[in-house]
Amino acid sequence: KEQYTEPGSDDATTGSEWFPKSIYDLDICAKRVIMYGAGLDADHPGFKDKEYRERRMMFGELALQYKHGEPIPRIEYTDSERKTWGVIYRKLRELHKKYACKQFLDNFDLLERHCGYSENNIPQLEDICKFLKGFSRSLGPNESLFSAKTGFRVRPVAGYLSARDFLAGLAYRVFFCTQYVRHHADPFYTPEPDTVHELMGHMALFADPDFAQFSQEIGLASLGASEEDLKKLATLYFFSIEFGLSSDDAADSPMKEHGSNNERFKVYGAGLLSSAGELQHAVEGSATIIRFDPDRVVEQECLITTFQSAYFYTRNFEEAQQKLRMFTNNMKRPFIVRYNPYTESVEVLNNS
Ligand code: HBI
Ligand code: FE
């Protein structure tokens, strides 16, 4: 079987559009960046800052040169970048302790212990990758502790990818991760993902097995999906992994119906956990929070420059997984994909 297929070379078994068949194919997806560095939009806070644009070009080139399997280049962050990180870190950690779900908080503690997370240091992607795989520690001459995580990986990316390329990474338990820092003019705003969003918002939960599985299943469903289905999966990603909440309430107990948002819900979405403003809007105010039902969620518009007009919750990640699975089982593809963890590739089986 072929290890490597070029984009555009139609797969004989399916006749469908190209998608990555092996984890190495993600090198191709990573190159198809929609926007980075040089192309900063006129409304971007770094648009008029020559030094910032040059720095972004450097990050862009590093990411474009990266190939799967290589160690991720360690970045020496500038004083200005570390200052931006520190300001956000302090603010967000305070809010996390009040509003983040338990799995997020427990794993964030581990990131602080093992990956150099602190107010004064921007962690390195390579260290997080090793942590997510699992790590062992000597406890004495004849004793050691092995802590397995999920095998999720991160790899540098120069900027925004198409939803199709971005979700394809998840099928291989790979998260495309920016390494640049937002412009210092406004530490609490960024119009695009940056490393503060990825590290503060996303990383902790990729160490959780149920969350990792949920993420991978969105990715697997996206491979070769129709345009229509792909848009639905991107929306499900958005309102769970980016903006999702959880609630332990016993089956919508009427007792708690009238509790305020911050008593009823814990947050797990990275877009919320990395944005002080929207996190407070969602849980401290009276934002609309409704049950995560995929058929309903896909009708919701994803807003990019304003707060969302509704958020969705599940009881836990297992429930999110079950609901996602019921939904994707009804999506039609002319083939079946099966992930092979030993070869880190997908097998495509004819389904006609
Ligand atoms: N690309 N680098 C990057 N980071 C994202 O978070 C991202 C993306 N492309 C698409 C995307 N997110 C959204 O469409 C998701 O809903 C899939
Ligand atoms: Fe994100």
mmCIF file of C-alpha atoms and ligand atoms in Angstrom:
data_model
loop_
_atom_site.group_PDB
_atom_site.id
_atom_site.type_symbol
_atom_site.label_atom_id
_atom_site.label_comp_id
_atom_site.label_asym_id
_atom_site.label_seq_id
_atom_site.Cartn_x
_atom_site.Cartn_y
_atom_site.Cartn_z
ATOM 1 C CA LYS A 1 0.000 0.000 0.000
ATOM 2 C CA GLU A 2 1.169 3.480 -0.833
ATOM 3 C CA GLN A 3 2.650 5.432 2.064
ATOM 4 C CA TYR A 4 2.282 8.789 0.482
ATOM 5 C CA THR A 5 -0.274 10.137 -1.956
ATOM 6 C CA GLU A 6 -0.157 13.509 -3.638
ATOM 7 C CA PRO A 7 -3.102 15.840 -3.255
ATOM 8 C CA GLY A 8 -5.231 15.738 -6.330
ATOM 9 C CA SER A 9 -4.329 12.159 -7.169
ATOM 10 C CA ASP A 10 -7.763 10.602 -6.916
ATOM 11 C CA ASP A 11 -8.027 7.526 -4.814
ATOM 12 C CA ALA A 12 -8.906 4.670 -7.122
ATOM 13 C CA THR A 13 -11.039 2.897 -4.533
ATOM 14 C CA THR A 14 -13.350 5.815 -3.875
ATOM 15 C CA GLY A 15 -12.939 8.428 -6.563
ATOM 16 C CA SER A 16 -13.337 11.051 -3.834
ATOM 17 C CA GLU A 17 -11.363 14.172 -3.066
ATOM 18 C CA TRP A 18 -7.896 13.831 -1.567
ATOM 19 C CA PHE A 19 -7.490 13.650 2.181
ATOM 20 C CA PRO A 20 -4.539 12.636 4.358
ATOM 21 C CA LYS A 21 -4.207 8.853 4.565
ATOM 22 C CA SER A 22 -1.275 8.851 6.951
ATOM 23 C CA ILE A 23 0.051 11.101 9.673
ATOM 24 C CA TYR A 24 2.886 12.101 7.299
ATOM 25 C CA ASP A 25 0.313 13.529 4.889
ATOM 26 C CA LEU A 26 -0.427 16.216 7.468
ATOM 27 C CA ASP A 27 2.743 17.941 6.194
ATOM 28 C CA ILE A 28 0.669 18.736 3.106
ATOM 29 C CA CYS A 29 -2.293 20.088 5.080
ATOM 30 C CA ALA A 30 0.031 22.247 7.210
ATOM 31 C CA LYS A 31 1.322 24.078 4.150
ATOM 32 C CA ARG A 32 -2.076 25.254 2.962
ATOM 33 C CA VAL A 33 -2.262 28.236 5.274
ATOM 34 C CA ILE A 34 -4.977 30.731 4.507
ATOM 35 C CA MET A 35 -3.280 33.703 6.134
ATOM 36 C CA TYR A 36 -0.093 34.425 8.022
ATOM 37 C CA GLY A 37 2.445 37.144 8.805
ATOM 38 C CA ALA A 38 2.847 39.068 5.575
ATOM 39 C CA GLY A 39 -0.849 39.007 4.853
ATOM 40 C CA LEU A 40 -2.043 40.537 8.112
ATOM 41 C CA ASP A 41 -5.343 42.273 7.511
ATOM 42 C CA ALA A 42 -5.688 46.016 7.811
ATOM 43 C CA ASP A 43 -7.794 45.657 10.967
ATOM 44 C CA HIS A 44 -5.197 43.449 12.674
ATOM 45 C CA PRO A 45 -3.532 45.198 15.640
ATOM 46 C CA GLY A 46 -0.083 44.296 14.200
ATOM 47 C CA PHE A 47 -0.786 45.575 10.696
ATOM 48 C CA LYS A 48 1.247 48.765 10.987
ATOM 49 C CA ASP A 49 4.017 47.316 13.149
ATOM 50 C CA LYS A 50 6.974 46.385 10.931
ATOM 51 C CA GLU A 51 8.820 44.580 13.710
ATOM 52 C CA TYR A 52 5.751 42.487 14.529
ATOM 53 C CA ARG A 53 5.218 41.586 10.884
ATOM 54 C CA GLU A 54 8.820 40.431 10.577
ATOM 55 C CA ARG A 55 8.537 38.357 13.717
ATOM 56 C CA ARG A 56 5.386 36.765 12.311
ATOM 57 C CA MET A 57 7.222 35.937 9.079
ATOM 58 C CA MET A 58 9.876 34.127 11.110
ATOM 59 C CA PHE A 59 7.224 32.032 12.884
ATOM 60 C CA GLY A 60 5.530 31.386 9.568
ATOM 61 C CA GLU A 61 8.681 30.071 7.947
ATOM 62 C CA LEU A 62 9.553 27.850 10.911
ATOM 63 C CA ALA A 63 6.122 26.254 10.769
ATOM 64 C CA LEU A 64 6.183 25.783 6.993
ATOM 65 C CA GLN A 65 9.552 24.016 7.187
ATOM 66 C CA TYR A 66 8.437 21.644 9.932
ATOM 67 C CA LYS A 67 7.906 17.984 9.060
ATOM 68 C CA HIS A 68 6.108 15.312 11.049
ATOM 69 C CA GLY A 69 8.474 13.428 13.351
ATOM 70 C CA GLU A 70 10.980 16.237 13.819
ATOM 71 C CA PRO A 71 11.461 17.816 17.232
ATOM 72 C CA ILE A 72 9.511 21.066 17.389
ATOM 73 C CA PRO A 73 11.851 24.086 17.317
ATOM 74 C CA ARG A 74 12.157 25.775 20.689
ATOM 75 C CA ILE A 75 11.356 29.469 20.562
ATOM 76 C CA GLU A 76 13.187 32.140 22.441
ATOM 77 C CA TYR A 77 10.376 34.546 23.201
ATOM 78 C CA THR A 78 11.045 38.283 23.521
ATOM 79 C CA ASP A 79 10.475 40.300 26.702
ATOM 80 C CA SER A 80 7.450 41.898 25.099
ATOM 81 C CA GLU A 81 5.925 38.520 24.197
ATOM 82 C CA ARG A 82 6.540 37.195 27.693
ATOM 83 C CA LYS A 83 4.983 40.254 29.202
ATOM 84 C CA THR A 84 1.838 39.758 27.115
ATOM 85 C CA TRP A 85 1.736 36.094 28.172
ATOM 86 C CA GLY A 86 2.186 36.979 31.860
ATOM 87 C CA VAL A 87 -0.625 39.523 31.906
ATOM 88 C CA ILE A 88 -3.052 37.049 30.364
ATOM 89 C CA TYR A 89 -1.827 34.141 32.488
ATOM 90 C CA ARG A 90 -2.517 35.939 35.744
ATOM 91 C CA LYS A 91 -6.007 36.984 34.725
ATOM 92 C CA LEU A 92 -7.036 33.664 33.219
ATOM 93 C CA ARG A 93 -5.753 31.454 36.030
ATOM 94 C CA GLU A 94 -7.934 33.361 38.454
ATOM 95 C CA LEU A 95 -11.003 32.771 36.282
ATOM 96 C CA HIS A 96 -10.114 29.144 35.522
ATOM 97 C CA LYS A 97 -10.158 28.309 39.210
ATOM 98 C CA LYS A 98 -13.721 29.568 39.438
ATOM 99 C CA TYR A 99 -15.188 28.364 36.168
ATOM 100 C CA ALA A 100 -13.150 25.638 34.435
ATOM 101 C CA CYS A 101 -14.159 21.973 34.599
ATOM 102 C CA LYS A 102 -12.244 19.610 36.859
ATOM 103 C CA GLN A 103 -10.434 17.715 34.088
ATOM 104 C CA PHE A 104 -9.099 20.998 32.761
ATOM 105 C CA LEU A 105 -7.881 22.171 36.177
ATOM 106 C CA ASP A 106 -6.245 18.870 37.114
ATOM 107 C CA ASN A 107 -4.390 18.672 33.834
ATOM 108 C CA PHE A 108 -3.414 22.319 33.951
ATOM 109 C CA ASP A 109 -1.712 21.618 37.302
ATOM 110 C CA LEU A 110 0.267 18.889 35.559
ATOM 111 C CA LEU A 111 1.264 21.294 32.792
ATOM 112 C CA GLU A 112 2.567 23.656 35.446
ATOM 113 C CA ARG A 113 4.461 20.849 37.099
ATOM 114 C CA HIS A 114 5.891 19.175 33.990
ATOM 115 C CA CYS A 115 5.826 21.575 31.039
ATOM 116 C CA GLY A 116 7.164 24.874 32.301
ATOM 117 C CA TYR A 117 3.775 26.574 32.501
ATOM 118 C CA SER A 118 4.064 29.715 34.640
ATOM 119 C CA GLU A 119 3.363 33.395 34.634
ATOM 120 C CA ASN A 120 7.002 34.053 33.689
ATOM 121 C CA ASN A 121 7.528 31.443 30.998
ATOM 122 C CA ILE A 122 5.872 30.609 27.690
ATOM 123 C CA PRO A 123 5.903 26.805 27.467
ATOM 124 C CA GLN A 124 7.497 24.992 24.512
ATOM 125 C CA LEU A 125 5.370 22.798 22.218
ATOM 126 C CA GLU A 126 7.979 20.034 22.257
ATOM 127 C CA ASP A 127 7.663 19.666 26.036
ATOM 128 C CA ILE A 128 3.873 19.498 25.794
ATOM 129 C CA CYS A 129 4.093 16.826 23.109
ATOM 130 C CA LYS A 130 6.230 14.641 25.361
ATOM 131 C CA PHE A 131 3.856 15.208 28.258
ATOM 132 C CA LEU A 132 0.782 14.231 26.217
ATOM 133 C CA LYS A 133 2.396 10.976 25.193
ATOM 134 C CA GLY A 134 2.984 10.037 28.814
ATOM 135 C CA PHE A 135 5.978 10.321 31.046
ATOM 136 C CA SER A 136 7.803 8.251 33.603
ATOM 137 C CA ARG A 137 9.441 9.345 36.767
ATOM 138 C CA SER A 138 11.840 7.584 39.021
ATOM 139 C CA LEU A 139 10.504 7.169 42.549
ATOM 140 C CA GLY A 140 13.555 5.410 43.922
ATOM 141 C CA PRO A 141 16.121 2.794 42.921
ATOM 142 C CA ASN A 142 13.567 0.082 42.065
ATOM 143 C CA GLU A 143 10.446 2.056 41.597
ATOM 144 C CA SER A 144 9.121 4.225 38.848
ATOM 145 C CA LEU A 145 5.833 5.764 37.962
ATOM 146 C CA PHE A 146 4.488 5.853 34.450
ATOM 147 C CA SER A 147 1.717 8.278 33.707
ATOM 148 C CA ALA A 148 0.118 7.575 30.343
ATOM 149 C CA LYS A 149 -1.797 10.400 28.718
ATOM 150 C CA THR A 150 -3.460 10.327 25.291
ATOM 151 C CA GLY A 151 -0.755 10.410 22.663
ATOM 152 C CA PHE A 152 -2.197 13.639 21.278
ATOM 153 C CA ARG A 153 0.459 15.619 19.466
ATOM 154 C CA VAL A 154 0.825 19.225 18.544
ATOM 155 C CA ARG A 155 2.676 20.521 15.501
ATOM 156 C CA PRO A 156 3.464 24.101 14.561
ATOM 157 C CA VAL A 157 1.295 25.830 11.992
ATOM 158 C CA ALA A 158 1.833 29.225 10.356
ATOM 159 C CA GLY A 159 -1.747 30.415 10.737
ATOM 160 C CA TYR A 160 -5.347 29.659 9.910
ATOM 161 C CA LEU A 161 -6.087 26.538 7.875
ATOM 162 C CA SER A 162 -9.283 25.572 6.075
ATOM 163 C CA ALA A 163 -11.696 23.742 8.370
ATOM 164 C CA ARG A 164 -11.070 20.614 6.266
ATOM 165 C CA ASP A 165 -7.299 20.651 6.717
ATOM 166 C CA PHE A 166 -7.558 21.632 10.354
ATOM 167 C CA LEU A 167 -10.037 18.903 11.307
ATOM 168 C CA ALA A 168 -8.078 16.268 9.364
ATOM 169 C CA GLY A 169 -5.255 16.675 11.899
ATOM 170 C CA LEU A 170 -7.564 15.614 14.714
ATOM 171 C CA ALA A 171 -8.200 12.288 12.966
ATOM 172 C CA TYR A 172 -4.528 11.513 13.685
ATOM 173 C CA ARG A 173 -4.620 12.999 17.189
ATOM 174 C CA VAL A 174 -2.658 15.933 15.882
ATOM 175 C CA PHE A 175 -3.494 19.496 16.795
ATOM 176 C CA PHE A 176 -2.188 22.267 14.533
ATOM 177 C CA CYS A 177 -0.805 24.791 16.945
ATOM 178 C CA THR A 178 0.350 28.366 16.359
ATOM 179 C CA GLN A 179 3.587 29.446 18.055
ATOM 180 C CA TYR A 180 3.414 33.223 17.636
ATOM 181 C CA VAL A 181 2.074 35.608 20.255
ATOM 182 C CA ARG A 182 -0.705 38.146 19.588
ATOM 183 C CA HIS A 183 0.243 41.815 19.229
ATOM 184 C CA HIS A 184 1.137 43.490 22.528
ATOM 185 C CA ALA A 185 -1.148 46.489 21.943
ATOM 186 C CA ASP A 186 -4.162 44.580 23.219
ATOM 187 C CA PRO A 187 -3.298 41.493 25.306
ATOM 188 C CA PHE A 188 -6.949 40.557 25.759
ATOM 189 C CA TYR A 189 -7.868 40.550 22.090
ATOM 190 C CA THR A 190 -6.756 38.529 19.087
ATOM 191 C CA PRO A 191 -8.636 38.170 15.799
ATOM 192 C CA GLU A 192 -6.924 34.814 15.071
ATOM 193 C CA PRO A 193 -5.635 31.867 17.071
ATOM 194 C CA ASP A 194 -2.252 32.529 18.727
ATOM 195 C CA THR A 195 -0.067 30.480 21.041
ATOM 196 C CA VAL A 196 -1.649 32.014 24.152
ATOM 197 C CA HIS A 197 -5.042 30.728 23.019
ATOM 198 C CA GLU A 198 -3.629 27.275 22.186
ATOM 199 C CA LEU A 199 -1.573 26.868 25.362
ATOM 200 C CA MET A 200 -3.988 28.417 27.850
ATOM 201 C CA GLY A 201 -7.164 27.135 26.213
ATOM 202 C CA HIS A 202 -6.541 23.870 24.388
ATOM 203 C CA MET A 203 -3.597 21.933 25.755
ATOM 204 C CA ALA A 204 -4.864 20.793 29.159
ATOM 205 C CA LEU A 205 -7.823 18.812 27.858
ATOM 206 C CA PHE A 206 -5.858 16.951 25.213
ATOM 207 C CA ALA A 207 -4.479 15.038 28.202
ATOM 208 C CA ASP A 208 -7.997 13.757 28.994
ATOM 209 C CA PRO A 209 -8.823 10.393 27.346
ATOM 210 C CA ASP A 210 -12.523 11.041 26.706
ATOM 211 C CA PHE A 211 -11.901 14.503 25.365
ATOM 212 C CA ALA A 212 -9.102 13.205 23.135
ATOM 213 C CA GLN A 213 -11.387 10.493 21.775
ATOM 214 C CA PHE A 214 -14.181 12.992 21.103
ATOM 215 C CA SER A 215 -11.747 15.251 19.237
ATOM 216 C CA GLN A 216 -10.363 12.412 17.147
ATOM 217 C CA GLU A 217 -13.848 11.249 16.172
ATOM 218 C CA ILE A 218 -14.747 14.679 14.793
ATOM 219 C CA GLY A 219 -11.540 14.455 12.776
ATOM 220 C CA LEU A 220 -12.231 10.952 11.460
ATOM 221 C CA ALA A 221 -15.755 11.936 10.433
ATOM 222 C CA SER A 222 -14.335 14.880 8.477
ATOM 223 C CA LEU A 223 -12.071 12.824 6.188
ATOM 224 C CA GLY A 224 -13.593 12.894 2.733
ATOM 225 C CA ALA A 225 -16.853 14.365 4.061
ATOM 226 C CA SER A 226 -19.110 16.339 1.710
ATOM 227 C CA GLU A 227 -18.914 20.136 1.896
ATOM 228 C CA GLU A 228 -22.225 20.201 3.700
ATOM 229 C CA ASP A 229 -21.192 17.632 6.294
ATOM 230 C CA LEU A 230 -17.840 19.303 6.763
ATOM 231 C CA LYS A 231 -19.492 22.573 7.641
ATOM 232 C CA LYS A 232 -21.608 20.777 10.225
ATOM 233 C CA LEU A 233 -18.561 19.126 11.768
ATOM 234 C CA ALA A 234 -16.718 22.467 11.926
ATOM 235 C CA THR A 235 -19.731 23.926 13.743
ATOM 236 C CA LEU A 236 -19.823 21.006 16.186
ATOM 237 C CA TYR A 237 -16.097 21.497 16.799
ATOM 238 C CA PHE A 238 -16.690 25.185 17.387
ATOM 239 C CA PHE A 239 -19.486 24.811 19.941
ATOM 240 C CA SER A 240 -17.782 22.013 21.855
ATOM 241 C CA ILE A 241 -13.991 22.171 21.732
ATOM 242 C CA GLU A 242 -13.958 25.983 21.460
ATOM 243 C CA PHE A 243 -17.068 27.091 23.367
ATOM 244 C CA GLY A 244 -18.461 24.061 25.206
ATOM 245 C CA LEU A 245 -19.738 23.869 28.772
ATOM 246 C CA SER A 246 -20.638 20.992 31.045
ATOM 247 C CA SER A 247 -23.203 20.575 33.772
ATOM 248 C CA ASP A 248 -23.417 17.854 36.380
ATOM 249 C CA ASP A 249 -27.058 18.584 37.097
ATOM 250 C CA ALA A 250 -29.084 15.426 37.541
ATOM 251 C CA ALA A 251 -31.216 15.240 34.385
ATOM 252 C CA ASP A 252 -32.042 18.945 34.284
ATOM 253 C CA SER A 253 -33.258 18.888 37.858
ATOM 254 C CA PRO A 254 -36.029 21.473 38.279
ATOM 255 C CA MET A 255 -34.495 22.332 41.661
ATOM 256 C CA LYS A 256 -31.537 23.861 39.923
ATOM 257 C CA GLU A 257 -33.349 25.213 36.879
ATOM 258 C CA HIS A 258 -33.171 28.721 38.247
ATOM 259 C CA GLY A 259 -29.588 28.659 39.443
ATOM 260 C CA SER A 260 -27.415 31.228 37.722
ATOM 261 C CA ASN A 261 -25.059 30.121 34.987
ATOM 262 C CA ASN A 262 -22.021 30.094 37.249
ATOM 263 C CA GLU A 263 -23.690 27.710 39.684
ATOM 264 C CA ARG A 264 -24.904 25.327 37.021
ATOM 265 C CA PHE A 265 -22.091 25.131 34.505
ATOM 266 C CA LYS A 266 -18.386 24.472 34.232
ATOM 267 C CA VAL A 267 -16.476 25.481 31.142
ATOM 268 C CA TYR A 268 -14.302 23.280 28.939
ATOM 269 C CA GLY A 269 -14.188 25.192 25.611
ATOM 270 C CA ALA A 270 -10.779 26.653 24.752
ATOM 271 C CA GLY A 271 -12.200 29.805 23.196
ATOM 272 C CA LEU A 272 -13.824 30.618 26.532
ATOM 273 C CA LEU A 273 -10.969 29.461 28.756
ATOM 274 C CA SER A 274 -8.532 31.690 26.863
ATOM 275 C CA SER A 275 -10.712 34.813 26.777
ATOM 276 C CA ALA A 276 -11.414 36.566 30.080
ATOM 277 C CA GLY A 277 -14.117 38.729 28.553
ATOM 278 C CA GLU A 278 -16.154 36.032 26.886
ATOM 279 C CA LEU A 279 -15.695 33.597 29.790
ATOM 280 C CA GLN A 280 -17.228 36.123 32.153
ATOM 281 C CA HIS A 281 -19.948 36.912 29.643
ATOM 282 C CA ALA A 282 -20.882 33.230 29.375
ATOM 283 C CA VAL A 283 -20.952 32.285 33.053
ATOM 284 C CA GLU A 284 -21.309 35.474 35.054
ATOM 285 C CA GLY A 285 -24.079 36.977 32.976
ATOM 286 C CA SER A 286 -27.290 35.512 31.673
ATOM 287 C CA ALA A 287 -26.019 34.123 28.377
ATOM 288 C CA THR A 288 -28.169 31.523 26.654
ATOM 289 C CA ILE A 289 -26.885 28.023 27.401
ATOM 290 C CA ILE A 290 -28.699 25.094 25.855
ATOM 291 C CA ARG A 291 -28.237 21.369 25.653
ATOM 292 C CA PHE A 292 -25.692 20.097 23.116
ATOM 293 C CA ASP A 293 -27.778 18.278 20.541
ATOM 294 C CA PRO A 294 -25.903 18.018 17.241
ATOM 295 C CA ASP A 295 -29.034 18.531 15.115
ATOM 296 C CA ARG A 296 -29.634 21.818 16.917
ATOM 297 C CA VAL A 297 -25.986 22.880 17.206
ATOM 298 C CA VAL A 298 -25.358 22.717 13.454
ATOM 299 C CA GLU A 299 -28.067 25.359 12.951
ATOM 300 C CA GLN A 300 -26.135 27.834 15.102
ATOM 301 C CA GLU A 301 -23.983 30.478 13.455
ATOM 302 C CA CYS A 302 -20.298 30.608 14.511
ATOM 303 C CA LEU A 303 -19.443 34.221 15.324
ATOM 304 C CA ILE A 304 -15.810 35.281 15.020
ATOM 305 C CA THR A 305 -15.563 38.923 16.020
ATOM 306 C CA THR A 306 -18.266 39.046 18.709
ATOM 307 C CA PHE A 307 -19.335 36.881 21.632
ATOM 308 C CA GLN A 308 -21.471 33.869 20.690
ATOM 309 C CA SER A 309 -25.212 34.355 20.999
ATOM 310 C CA ALA A 310 -25.651 30.876 22.500
ATOM 311 C CA TYR A 311 -23.516 28.198 24.132
ATOM 312 C CA PHE A 312 -24.097 24.462 24.497
ATOM 313 C CA TYR A 313 -23.517 22.003 27.314
ATOM 314 C CA THR A 314 -23.274 18.267 27.857
ATOM 315 C CA ARG A 315 -23.251 16.319 31.112
ATOM 316 C CA ASN A 316 -19.686 15.172 30.417
ATOM 317 C CA PHE A 317 -17.353 14.187 27.576
ATOM 318 C CA GLU A 318 -18.802 10.695 27.347
ATOM 319 C CA GLU A 319 -22.210 12.145 26.598
ATOM 320 C CA ALA A 320 -20.669 14.476 24.016
ATOM 321 C CA GLN A 321 -19.020 11.450 22.406
ATOM 322 C CA GLN A 322 -22.250 9.461 22.280
ATOM 323 C CA LYS A 323 -24.215 12.300 20.751
ATOM 324 C CA LEU A 324 -21.514 13.006 18.201
ATOM 325 C CA ARG A 325 -21.380 9.333 17.240
ATOM 326 C CA MET A 326 -25.143 9.118 16.722
ATOM 327 C CA PHE A 327 -24.928 12.172 14.507
ATOM 328 C CA THR A 328 -21.934 11.115 12.413
ATOM 329 C CA ASN A 329 -23.355 7.595 11.953
ATOM 330 C CA ASN A 330 -26.049 9.214 9.829
ATOM 331 C CA MET A 331 -23.578 11.032 7.607
ATOM 332 C CA LYS A 332 -23.137 9.324 4.278
ATOM 333 C CA ARG A 333 -19.769 8.629 2.719
ATOM 334 C CA PRO A 334 -19.171 6.161 -0.094
ATOM 335 C CA PHE A 335 -16.448 4.559 2.039
ATOM 336 C CA ILE A 336 -15.571 3.711 5.616
ATOM 337 C CA VAL A 337 -12.407 4.986 7.279
ATOM 338 C CA ARG A 338 -10.659 2.984 9.955
ATOM 339 C CA TYR A 339 -7.823 4.451 11.971
ATOM 340 C CA ASN A 340 -4.851 2.159 12.527
ATOM 341 C CA PRO A 341 -2.934 3.364 15.602
ATOM 342 C CA TYR A 342 0.053 1.095 14.902
ATOM 343 C CA THR A 343 0.789 2.642 11.529
ATOM 344 C CA GLU A 344 -0.864 5.993 12.260
ATOM 345 C CA SER A 345 -2.725 5.792 9.016
ATOM 346 C CA VAL A 346 -6.321 5.357 7.944
ATOM 347 C CA GLU A 347 -7.575 2.426 5.977
ATOM 348 C CA VAL A 348 -10.223 3.300 3.444
ATOM 349 C CA LEU A 349 -12.754 0.566 2.821
ATOM 350 C CA ASN A 350 -15.225 0.591 0.005
ATOM 351 C CA ASN A 351 -18.821 0.869 1.183
ATOM 352 C CA SER A 352 -20.851 0.455 -1.970
HETATM 353 N N1 HBI B 1 -6.842 26.778 11.725
HETATM 354 N N2 HBI B 1 -4.737 27.064 12.656
HETATM 355 C C1 HBI B 1 -6.066 26.955 12.806
HETATM 356 N N3 HBI B 1 -6.604 27.027 14.062
HETATM 357 C C2 HBI B 1 -7.941 26.887 14.268
HETATM 358 O O1 HBI B 1 -8.392 26.927 15.419
HETATM 359 C C3 HBI B 1 -8.785 26.700 13.152
HETATM 360 C C4 HBI B 1 -8.185 26.648 11.883
HETATM 361 N N4 HBI B 1 -8.971 26.469 10.786
HETATM 362 C C5 HBI B 1 -10.391 26.252 10.888
HETATM 363 C C6 HBI B 1 -10.942 26.387 12.247
HETATM 364 N N5 HBI B 1 -10.161 26.555 13.282
HETATM 365 C C7 HBI B 1 -12.452 26.349 12.427
HETATM 366 O O2 HBI B 1 -13.129 26.316 11.192
HETATM 367 C C8 HBI B 1 -12.978 25.159 13.216
HETATM 368 O O3 HBI B 1 -14.368 25.330 13.398
HETATM 369 C C9 HBI B 1 -12.719 23.850 12.543
HETATM 370 FE FE FE B 2 -8.850 27.158 19.130
#
